[in-house]
């Protein structure tokens, strides 16, 4: 159970405090500020124990959301709860920052009142909270609900969608969002890679449409593993679905079928570790025999291998030794721009666009100051990029919409599919 | 809203004690106009949220509790919860309003009244509160019953004398069939009377089956209670054989692994570790790894802690996922440190992975992150204690002792010292090398120096030429060193002096050290010097054995594993210290309690007995299925009679229509179920239910905002029915017929 919840700004001022138990007081609020918010050391565990009181916190946009307790409790529960509170705040205030928190004292206070009762979590789902805590009036005025709502709930099947939704244009947006994580050794061997993806959907459909969704994975795509159509199929390590997906049909018919909620939601989250398509590979070449003491120059080359697709907004960070005096960057293929940033101790190589199937090379000559400093530890080359395809290889095969009562068919629905692959932690050791 | 609060935040500087401000607020509250009152209340709440004292307004606000405006009422409730304890006499004025609220026809108001009344913590009202809870626990709305369950721990903390009556109410609520209520009832049980196992016997099977239906927080409490129950009632699994009811719990928590709530998944992982066999644990590893490589820093941290514990207890299960623990440069240090710890445990536990782990740790030991590098070196040292790996790792560590980062080289020396102890004769060269390091004064940290001095002293006979030199250097630097190093220098001097034929220089250096230590500032050191001097040069009986005492063979230091003291996933285990209210996991029972305890008293005896037996053998699943179905239906009618019947009478026509059409739908679906593979369907339904733990509360919250109570209650009933339907085709459960 939670004794109290506090929200601090980055200066450590308390924006909001809600105490659930008598065993906490303002002294504890100060204790956290002094020893965590104001502390200089960069390494902090997300759980801190100060004088027998445990504080758990998450940070978001310079805002600290902190739960404090003096008793033994489930750590994972409290972190999940904090994240849910953050999510609820995002839903209620559009933007979570200091000013918005200050402007929404009342709503937030009521929110915390709903989420926890005497320190026990009871309700943290945004949808439900919105019913009780209203953004504009503080609370919802009771008794002004259309009767249709009740009937849809009575059927017991689709609590997440109300009846009687109408759109002039029926549209569906599907976003396949993935982030690729890669760790490569200096020899170009992949040490570890995985893709964390989600399928985000925005639905603007009338009535109670039944949707069917197909993709090229081994669980859902084909029931028989030996057929030839299964060639492009990918193996998903694990996934979970939005509550609207009928898991019974997933098992029996191998189809993802669901009645979507109105608006935005995450249909599915998944993770793959096998056969990850790596959009970039960077190979560092460096003069290995340099010694930092003698102030010699050091030549650094990075080859970037690009596969098939073109990408945009790539940014590559190539660390340099701390005693770098100057860097002369020569880009061999004249792609993009590279600059030495002394503050970051790195060369930043940016490319707006890049054609597929090409190798790009950058080489830099680095002049070093004589130093007695320790040996340079060679931080890895890291990359940021965005590519218009899914690195896991996941593809949406179809999305069909059936609405029996209203007169529109699958072909009338405008569907959009978009693939975005982003870099998560993408490092090449060198 | 915006205006009100922004003006509230604008006058941050003004204290509430400021007379004029206070007067303004007071006037607004007394104005009798709803909008003014609401605005004023919002300002007041704003002050509270910032931590100001707004208790001066109590008399003005307590009056508003009787307001008919729900928005205002809610704000007043919030205020009362905060200040009622301070101003008990005045707060009593509000009680009659709450009592009236408890009789309101709107379930939201009933629930709210009870919640606020239990939150204001006035010991005087405990009889009223007790009565309120007692009445609410039989309320027809599950929401109100749930509130009653939530109020129980609060009342128990205000007035402990009510415990007996409360336990009675808890035992009633535990039997409740609405998942919404059950989650909170279990909470009350946990907080008030977790020692009363007898209350659970009859409900155990029902709770197991309800597990997937309750909301996510409820699931956590369910698992906690059920784990404790299972540990105290069942015997430890022997050769994979489990009690039937024991297995039931493990089967029931499997589908929760698909939950979106990380806390639930982790709790299932822990439950399987505490109750299950290796097979059960291995099923949980996939989801655990997904969380451990997730993107939320905090969840990842907690998940990795779980992995670490698992790696300690059964490394063979984790080792296939070795790659997941490669460490990224940009990773937060906390998780990186945990990963190193996991890798170490894996290497020690399953030596097949050691090569890979060693390489990874070696890479990290070169990194520019001192904490990580030091930890990596320490881990290398730990891995090297495995006999097969000692020599290869030792070579790696030797390369690190010349590292320029003091902490790293120091750590390497400390690790090596421990390793040499295993086999000193073979490692003579290493000792010499370390000694040379000391002589050149390049041994980094004081820890490293201590280690070297100790080594040299211990194995001085192996390196007769180098040892005196070390003593010379140490004696020279004596006054500049910290206490620990001085202490070790002293010990070295003592050990050298008891050797057989000592050169004159050694004797001189020893005397020098002894003399210095005798006049040192530290009394520990002076004390030790006096003791050693008497022991070695004294005339007592003991002095004859000085050599044996000082050069006795020292056992290899054992690492004390303190990590496994606490249950995984609790605060105590994260912090490594015992938090308040920590309760250890009970041991398995030596003798299992009879399963008849967990069977319900049977209303229709003959039929029931048949069903159970036929199901236990599970020969004719489908036939027993249909039986149990019919039975559960009849039973649900029986039991829920008083509640539901009164409901349906008060229902409007349209509602009962929809109700009947719905049950038709259900029936047709039912037959379909029986036809298709029952096992699958049941599992899916279970999973289906689970995937939307949010779903139920969502509905409820929306529903309760209706003024009309009746249609809402209707929904709940139909929900209950649906649930009982979902549960009935559960494949392995003999209990499904009993569950209702």
PDB file of N, CA and C in Angstrom, chain B residues 160-229:
ATOM      1  N   UNK B 160      -9.804  -1.097  16.872  1.00  0.00           N
ATOM      2  CA  UNK B 160      -9.476  -2.527  16.782  1.00  0.00           C
ATOM      3  C   UNK B 160     -10.498  -3.436  17.473  1.00  0.00           C
ATOM      4  N   UNK B 161     -11.315  -2.869  18.346  1.00  0.00           N
ATOM      5  CA  UNK B 161     -12.259  -3.734  19.057  1.00  0.00           C
ATOM      6  C   UNK B 161     -13.337  -4.301  18.134  1.00  0.00           C
ATOM      7  N   UNK B 162     -13.488  -3.711  16.986  1.00  0.00           N
ATOM      8  CA  UNK B 162     -14.545  -4.179  16.086  1.00  0.00           C
ATOM      9  C   UNK B 162     -14.112  -5.397  15.279  1.00  0.00           C
ATOM     10  N   UNK B 163     -12.903  -5.874  15.528  1.00  0.00           N
ATOM     11  CA  UNK B 163     -12.311  -6.891  14.660  1.00  0.00           C
ATOM     12  C   UNK B 163     -13.225  -8.104  14.474  1.00  0.00           C
ATOM     13  N   UNK B 164     -13.801  -8.592  15.565  1.00  0.00           N
ATOM     14  CA  UNK B 164     -14.597  -9.811  15.456  1.00  0.00           C
ATOM     15  C   UNK B 164     -15.793  -9.644  14.524  1.00  0.00           C
ATOM     16  N   UNK B 165     -16.471  -8.515  14.705  1.00  0.00           N
ATOM     17  CA  UNK B 165     -17.621  -8.289  13.832  1.00  0.00           C
ATOM     18  C   UNK B 165     -17.165  -8.159  12.382  1.00  0.00           C
ATOM     19  N   UNK B 166     -16.021  -7.486  12.218  1.00  0.00           N
ATOM     20  CA  UNK B 166     -15.534  -7.274  10.856  1.00  0.00           C
ATOM     21  C   UNK B 166     -15.194  -8.603  10.188  1.00  0.00           C
ATOM     22  N   UNK B 167     -14.617  -9.503  10.966  1.00  0.00           N
ATOM     23  CA  UNK B 167     -14.254 -10.794  10.383  1.00  0.00           C
ATOM     24  C   UNK B 167     -15.502 -11.515   9.871  1.00  0.00           C
ATOM     25  N   UNK B 168     -16.567 -11.333  10.619  1.00  0.00           N
ATOM     26  CA  UNK B 168     -17.827 -11.929  10.179  1.00  0.00           C
ATOM     27  C   UNK B 168     -18.222 -11.382   8.803  1.00  0.00           C
ATOM     28  N   UNK B 169     -18.120 -10.058   8.688  1.00  0.00           N
ATOM     29  CA  UNK B 169     -18.496  -9.438   7.412  1.00  0.00           C
ATOM     30  C   UNK B 169     -17.550  -9.908   6.305  1.00  0.00           C
ATOM     31  N   UNK B 170     -16.276 -10.005   6.647  1.00  0.00           N
ATOM     32  CA  UNK B 170     -15.303 -10.436   5.630  1.00  0.00           C
ATOM     33  C   UNK B 170     -15.648 -11.825   5.129  1.00  0.00           C
ATOM     34  N   UNK B 171     -15.999 -12.694   6.068  1.00  0.00           N
ATOM     35  CA  UNK B 171     -16.273 -14.060   5.623  1.00  0.00           C
ATOM     36  C   UNK B 171     -17.485 -14.078   4.700  1.00  0.00           C
ATOM     37  N   UNK B 172     -18.403 -13.142   4.942  1.00  0.00           N
ATOM     38  CA  UNK B 172     -19.549 -13.066   4.041  1.00  0.00           C
ATOM     39  C   UNK B 172     -19.116 -12.544   2.669  1.00  0.00           C
ATOM     40  N   UNK B 173     -18.274 -11.501   2.700  1.00  0.00           N
ATOM     41  CA  UNK B 173     -17.867 -10.894   1.433  1.00  0.00           C
ATOM     42  C   UNK B 173     -16.980 -11.833   0.612  1.00  0.00           C
ATOM     43  N   UNK B 174     -16.215 -12.672   1.296  1.00  0.00           N
ATOM     44  CA  UNK B 174     -15.361 -13.603   0.555  1.00  0.00           C
ATOM     45  C   UNK B 174     -16.186 -14.553  -0.283  1.00  0.00           C
ATOM     46  N   UNK B 175     -17.403 -14.755   0.154  1.00  0.00           N
ATOM     47  CA  UNK B 175     -18.272 -15.641  -0.610  1.00  0.00           C
ATOM     48  C   UNK B 175     -18.963 -14.944  -1.761  1.00  0.00           C
ATOM     49  N   UNK B 176     -18.736 -13.650  -1.895  1.00  0.00           N
ATOM     50  CA  UNK B 176     -19.422 -12.891  -2.931  1.00  0.00           C
ATOM     51  C   UNK B 176     -19.008 -13.360  -4.321  1.00  0.00           C
ATOM     52  N   UNK B 177     -19.968 -13.365  -5.214  1.00  0.00           N
ATOM     53  CA  UNK B 177     -19.640 -13.905  -6.522  1.00  0.00           C
ATOM     54  C   UNK B 177     -19.212 -12.844  -7.522  1.00  0.00           C
ATOM     55  N   UNK B 178     -19.400 -11.582  -7.181  1.00  0.00           N
ATOM     56  CA  UNK B 178     -18.996 -10.533  -8.114  1.00  0.00           C
ATOM     57  C   UNK B 178     -17.483 -10.321  -7.998  1.00  0.00           C
ATOM     58  N   UNK B 179     -16.777 -10.424  -9.104  1.00  0.00           N
ATOM     59  CA  UNK B 179     -15.316 -10.280  -9.058  1.00  0.00           C
ATOM     60  C   UNK B 179     -14.890  -8.936  -8.480  1.00  0.00           C
ATOM     61  N   UNK B 180     -15.672  -7.922  -8.787  1.00  0.00           N
ATOM     62  CA  UNK B 180     -15.370  -6.576  -8.304  1.00  0.00           C
ATOM     63  C   UNK B 180     -15.272  -6.577  -6.782  1.00  0.00           C
ATOM     64  N   UNK B 181     -16.195  -7.267  -6.153  1.00  0.00           N
ATOM     65  CA  UNK B 181     -16.237  -7.297  -4.692  1.00  0.00           C
ATOM     66  C   UNK B 181     -15.122  -8.195  -4.157  1.00  0.00           C
ATOM     67  N   UNK B 182     -14.946  -9.325  -4.819  1.00  0.00           N
ATOM     68  CA  UNK B 182     -13.983 -10.306  -4.314  1.00  0.00           C
ATOM     69  C   UNK B 182     -12.594  -9.703  -4.175  1.00  0.00           C
ATOM     70  N   UNK B 183     -12.190  -8.887  -5.152  1.00  0.00           N
ATOM     71  CA  UNK B 183     -10.866  -8.279  -5.108  1.00  0.00           C
ATOM     72  C   UNK B 183     -10.673  -7.475  -3.835  1.00  0.00           C
ATOM     73  N   UNK B 184     -11.692  -6.726  -3.461  1.00  0.00           N
ATOM     74  CA  UNK B 184     -11.577  -5.896  -2.272  1.00  0.00           C
ATOM     75  C   UNK B 184     -11.770  -6.707  -1.005  1.00  0.00           C
ATOM     76  N   UNK B 185     -12.600  -7.750  -1.086  1.00  0.00           N
ATOM     77  CA  UNK B 185     -12.813  -8.590   0.092  1.00  0.00           C
ATOM     78  C   UNK B 185     -11.510  -9.267   0.492  1.00  0.00           C
ATOM     79  N   UNK B 186     -10.773  -9.700  -0.520  1.00  0.00           N
ATOM     80  CA  UNK B 186      -9.499 -10.348  -0.247  1.00  0.00           C
ATOM     81  C   UNK B 186      -8.522  -9.359   0.382  1.00  0.00           C
ATOM     82  N   UNK B 187      -8.599  -8.125  -0.057  1.00  0.00           N
ATOM     83  CA  UNK B 187      -7.754  -7.088   0.538  1.00  0.00           C
ATOM     84  C   UNK B 187      -8.074  -6.953   2.028  1.00  0.00           C
ATOM     85  N   UNK B 188      -9.371  -6.892   2.326  1.00  0.00           N
ATOM     86  CA  UNK B 188      -9.780  -6.761   3.722  1.00  0.00           C
ATOM     87  C   UNK B 188      -9.286  -7.961   4.526  1.00  0.00           C
ATOM     88  N   UNK B 189      -9.397  -9.121   3.930  1.00  0.00           N
ATOM     89  CA  UNK B 189      -8.934 -10.340   4.596  1.00  0.00           C
ATOM     90  C   UNK B 189      -7.445 -10.247   4.895  1.00  0.00           C
ATOM     91  N   UNK B 190      -6.697  -9.809   3.892  1.00  0.00           N
ATOM     92  CA  UNK B 190      -5.240  -9.709   4.052  1.00  0.00           C
ATOM     93  C   UNK B 190      -4.865  -8.766   5.184  1.00  0.00           C
ATOM     94  N   UNK B 191      -5.576  -7.666   5.278  1.00  0.00           N
ATOM     95  CA  UNK B 191      -5.186  -6.633   6.217  1.00  0.00           C
ATOM     96  C   UNK B 191      -5.709  -6.893   7.623  1.00  0.00           C
ATOM     97  N   UNK B 192      -6.859  -7.519   7.722  1.00  0.00           N
ATOM     98  CA  UNK B 192      -7.482  -7.637   9.040  1.00  0.00           C
ATOM     99  C   UNK B 192      -7.226  -8.997   9.673  1.00  0.00           C
ATOM    100  N   UNK B 193      -7.387 -10.060   8.899  1.00  0.00           N
ATOM    101  CA  UNK B 193      -7.340 -11.369   9.564  1.00  0.00           C
ATOM    102  C   UNK B 193      -6.649 -12.406   8.689  1.00  0.00           C
ATOM    103  N   UNK B 194      -5.420 -12.095   8.265  1.00  0.00           N
ATOM    104  CA  UNK B 194      -4.764 -13.029   7.357  1.00  0.00           C
ATOM    105  C   UNK B 194      -4.408 -14.346   8.046  1.00  0.00           C
ATOM    106  N   UNK B 195      -4.617 -14.414   9.367  1.00  0.00           N
ATOM    107  CA  UNK B 195      -4.318 -15.669  10.053  1.00  0.00           C
ATOM    108  C   UNK B 195      -5.513 -16.624  10.057  1.00  0.00           C
ATOM    109  N   UNK B 196      -6.661 -16.124   9.643  1.00  0.00           N
ATOM    110  CA  UNK B 196      -7.843 -16.962   9.718  1.00  0.00           C
ATOM    111  C   UNK B 196      -7.989 -17.806   8.451  1.00  0.00           C
ATOM    112  N   UNK B 197      -7.169 -18.830   8.355  1.00  0.00           N
ATOM    113  CA  UNK B 197      -7.179 -19.655   7.146  1.00  0.00           C
ATOM    114  C   UNK B 197      -8.538 -20.339   6.970  1.00  0.00           C
ATOM    115  N   UNK B 198      -9.190 -20.575   8.089  1.00  0.00           N
ATOM    116  CA  UNK B 198     -10.454 -21.315   8.007  1.00  0.00           C
ATOM    117  C   UNK B 198     -11.482 -20.619   7.126  1.00  0.00           C
ATOM    118  N   UNK B 199     -11.375 -19.265   7.020  1.00  0.00           N
ATOM    119  CA  UNK B 199     -12.334 -18.557   6.185  1.00  0.00           C
ATOM    120  C   UNK B 199     -12.147 -18.915   4.714  1.00  0.00           C
ATOM    121  N   UNK B 200     -10.960 -19.340   4.374  1.00  0.00           N
ATOM    122  CA  UNK B 200     -10.657 -19.540   2.953  1.00  0.00           C
ATOM    123  C   UNK B 200     -11.032 -20.921   2.437  1.00  0.00           C
ATOM    124  N   UNK B 201     -11.056 -21.898   3.335  1.00  0.00           N
ATOM    125  CA  UNK B 201     -11.251 -23.267   2.879  1.00  0.00           C
ATOM    126  C   UNK B 201     -12.348 -23.396   1.835  1.00  0.00           C
ATOM    127  N   UNK B 202     -13.520 -22.861   2.211  1.00  0.00           N
ATOM    128  CA  UNK B 202     -14.664 -23.057   1.313  1.00  0.00           C
ATOM    129  C   UNK B 202     -14.524 -22.234   0.054  1.00  0.00           C
ATOM    130  N   UNK B 203     -13.779 -21.139   0.170  1.00  0.00           N
ATOM    131  CA  UNK B 203     -13.735 -20.226  -0.970  1.00  0.00           C
ATOM    132  C   UNK B 203     -12.548 -20.475  -1.888  1.00  0.00           C
ATOM    133  N   UNK B 204     -11.664 -21.344  -1.468  1.00  0.00           N
ATOM    134  CA  UNK B 204     -10.409 -21.485  -2.193  1.00  0.00           C
ATOM    135  C   UNK B 204     -10.614 -21.745  -3.677  1.00  0.00           C
ATOM    136  N   UNK B 205     -11.410 -22.745  -3.984  1.00  0.00           N
ATOM    137  CA  UNK B 205     -11.575 -23.103  -5.401  1.00  0.00           C
ATOM    138  C   UNK B 205     -12.273 -21.997  -6.177  1.00  0.00           C
ATOM    139  N   UNK B 206     -13.215 -21.377  -5.505  1.00  0.00           N
ATOM    140  CA  UNK B 206     -13.919 -20.295  -6.177  1.00  0.00           C
ATOM    141  C   UNK B 206     -12.958 -19.153  -6.487  1.00  0.00           C
ATOM    142  N   UNK B 207     -12.114 -18.848  -5.534  1.00  0.00           N
ATOM    143  CA  UNK B 207     -11.168 -17.758  -5.736  1.00  0.00           C
ATOM    144  C   UNK B 207     -10.205 -18.083  -6.874  1.00  0.00           C
ATOM    145  N   UNK B 208      -9.775 -19.343  -6.937  1.00  0.00           N
ATOM    146  CA  UNK B 208      -8.874 -19.735  -8.019  1.00  0.00           C
ATOM    147  C   UNK B 208      -9.509 -19.476  -9.374  1.00  0.00           C
ATOM    148  N   UNK B 209     -10.774 -19.753  -9.465  1.00  0.00           N
ATOM    149  CA  UNK B 209     -11.419 -19.597 -10.764  1.00  0.00           C
ATOM    150  C   UNK B 209     -11.765 -18.162 -11.061  1.00  0.00           C
ATOM    151  N   UNK B 210     -11.966 -17.413 -10.014  1.00  0.00           N
ATOM    152  CA  UNK B 210     -12.295 -16.012 -10.203  1.00  0.00           C
ATOM    153  C   UNK B 210     -11.071 -15.196 -10.613  1.00  0.00           C
ATOM    154  N   UNK B 211      -9.919 -15.756 -10.373  1.00  0.00           N
ATOM    155  CA  UNK B 211      -8.660 -15.037 -10.543  1.00  0.00           C
ATOM    156  C   UNK B 211      -8.589 -14.229 -11.839  1.00  0.00           C
ATOM    157  N   UNK B 212      -9.009 -14.837 -12.930  1.00  0.00           N
ATOM    158  CA  UNK B 212      -8.897 -14.113 -14.197  1.00  0.00           C
ATOM    159  C   UNK B 212      -9.913 -12.999 -14.323  1.00  0.00           C
ATOM    160  N   UNK B 213     -10.965 -13.043 -13.527  1.00  0.00           N
ATOM    161  CA  UNK B 213     -12.034 -12.065 -13.701  1.00  0.00           C
ATOM    162  C   UNK B 213     -11.850 -10.797 -12.890  1.00  0.00           C
ATOM    163  N   UNK B 214     -11.127 -10.892 -11.799  1.00  0.00           N
ATOM    164  CA  UNK B 214     -11.019  -9.701 -10.965  1.00  0.00           C
ATOM    165  C   UNK B 214     -10.091  -8.689 -11.614  1.00  0.00           C
ATOM    166  N   UNK B 215     -10.178  -7.459 -11.138  1.00  0.00           N
ATOM    167  CA  UNK B 215      -9.345  -6.430 -11.750  1.00  0.00           C
ATOM    168  C   UNK B 215      -7.880  -6.647 -11.383  1.00  0.00           C
ATOM    169  N   UNK B 216      -7.009  -5.942 -12.068  1.00  0.00           N
ATOM    170  CA  UNK B 216      -5.575  -6.227 -11.970  1.00  0.00           C
ATOM    171  C   UNK B 216      -5.038  -6.125 -10.551  1.00  0.00           C
ATOM    172  N   UNK B 217      -5.497  -5.140  -9.800  1.00  0.00           N
ATOM    173  CA  UNK B 217      -4.970  -4.992  -8.434  1.00  0.00           C
ATOM    174  C   UNK B 217      -5.508  -6.130  -7.571  1.00  0.00           C
ATOM    175  N   UNK B 218      -6.745  -6.489  -7.876  1.00  0.00           N
ATOM    176  CA  UNK B 218      -7.335  -7.624  -7.168  1.00  0.00           C
ATOM    177  C   UNK B 218      -6.548  -8.891  -7.427  1.00  0.00           C
ATOM    178  N   UNK B 219      -6.090  -9.066  -8.652  1.00  0.00           N
ATOM    179  CA  UNK B 219      -5.329 -10.267  -8.995  1.00  0.00           C
ATOM    180  C   UNK B 219      -4.073 -10.379  -8.139  1.00  0.00           C
ATOM    181  N   UNK B 220      -3.435  -9.240  -7.917  1.00  0.00           N
ATOM    182  CA  UNK B 220      -2.227  -9.259  -7.097  1.00  0.00           C
ATOM    183  C   UNK B 220      -2.534  -9.754  -5.700  1.00  0.00           C
ATOM    184  N   UNK B 221      -3.633  -9.250  -5.131  1.00  0.00           N
ATOM    185  CA  UNK B 221      -3.981  -9.661  -3.763  1.00  0.00           C
ATOM    186  C   UNK B 221      -4.421 -11.113  -3.745  1.00  0.00           C
ATOM    187  N   UNK B 222      -5.150 -11.504  -4.761  1.00  0.00           N
ATOM    188  CA  UNK B 222      -5.588 -12.893  -4.851  1.00  0.00           C
ATOM    189  C   UNK B 222      -4.386 -13.822  -4.801  1.00  0.00           C
ATOM    190  N   UNK B 223      -3.410 -13.512  -5.641  1.00  0.00           N
ATOM    191  CA  UNK B 223      -2.246 -14.392  -5.713  1.00  0.00           C
ATOM    192  C   UNK B 223      -1.523 -14.449  -4.380  1.00  0.00           C
ATOM    193  N   UNK B 224      -1.458 -13.322  -3.708  1.00  0.00           N
ATOM    194  CA  UNK B 224      -0.793 -13.285  -2.415  1.00  0.00           C
ATOM    195  C   UNK B 224      -1.520 -14.198  -1.424  1.00  0.00           C
ATOM    196  N   UNK B 225      -2.820 -14.010  -1.352  1.00  0.00           N
ATOM    197  CA  UNK B 225      -3.608 -14.800  -0.395  1.00  0.00           C
ATOM    198  C   UNK B 225      -3.554 -16.284  -0.753  1.00  0.00           C
ATOM    199  N   UNK B 226      -3.725 -16.577  -2.027  1.00  0.00           N
ATOM    200  CA  UNK B 226      -3.764 -17.981  -2.429  1.00  0.00           C
ATOM    201  C   UNK B 226      -2.403 -18.651  -2.232  1.00  0.00           C
ATOM    202  N   UNK B 227      -1.337 -17.895  -2.492  1.00  0.00           N
ATOM    203  CA  UNK B 227      -0.010 -18.476  -2.271  1.00  0.00           C
ATOM    204  C   UNK B 227       0.157 -18.864  -0.808  1.00  0.00           C
ATOM    205  N   UNK B 228      -0.201 -17.935   0.058  1.00  0.00           N
ATOM    206  CA  UNK B 228      -0.076 -18.234   1.482  1.00  0.00           C
ATOM    207  C   UNK B 228      -0.926 -19.439   1.864  1.00  0.00           C
ATOM    208  N   UNK B 229      -2.122 -19.452   1.339  1.00  0.00           N
ATOM    209  CA  UNK B 229      -3.007 -20.565   1.654  1.00  0.00           C
ATOM    210  C   UNK B 229      -2.372 -21.879   1.202  1.00  0.00           C
TER     211      UNK B 229
END
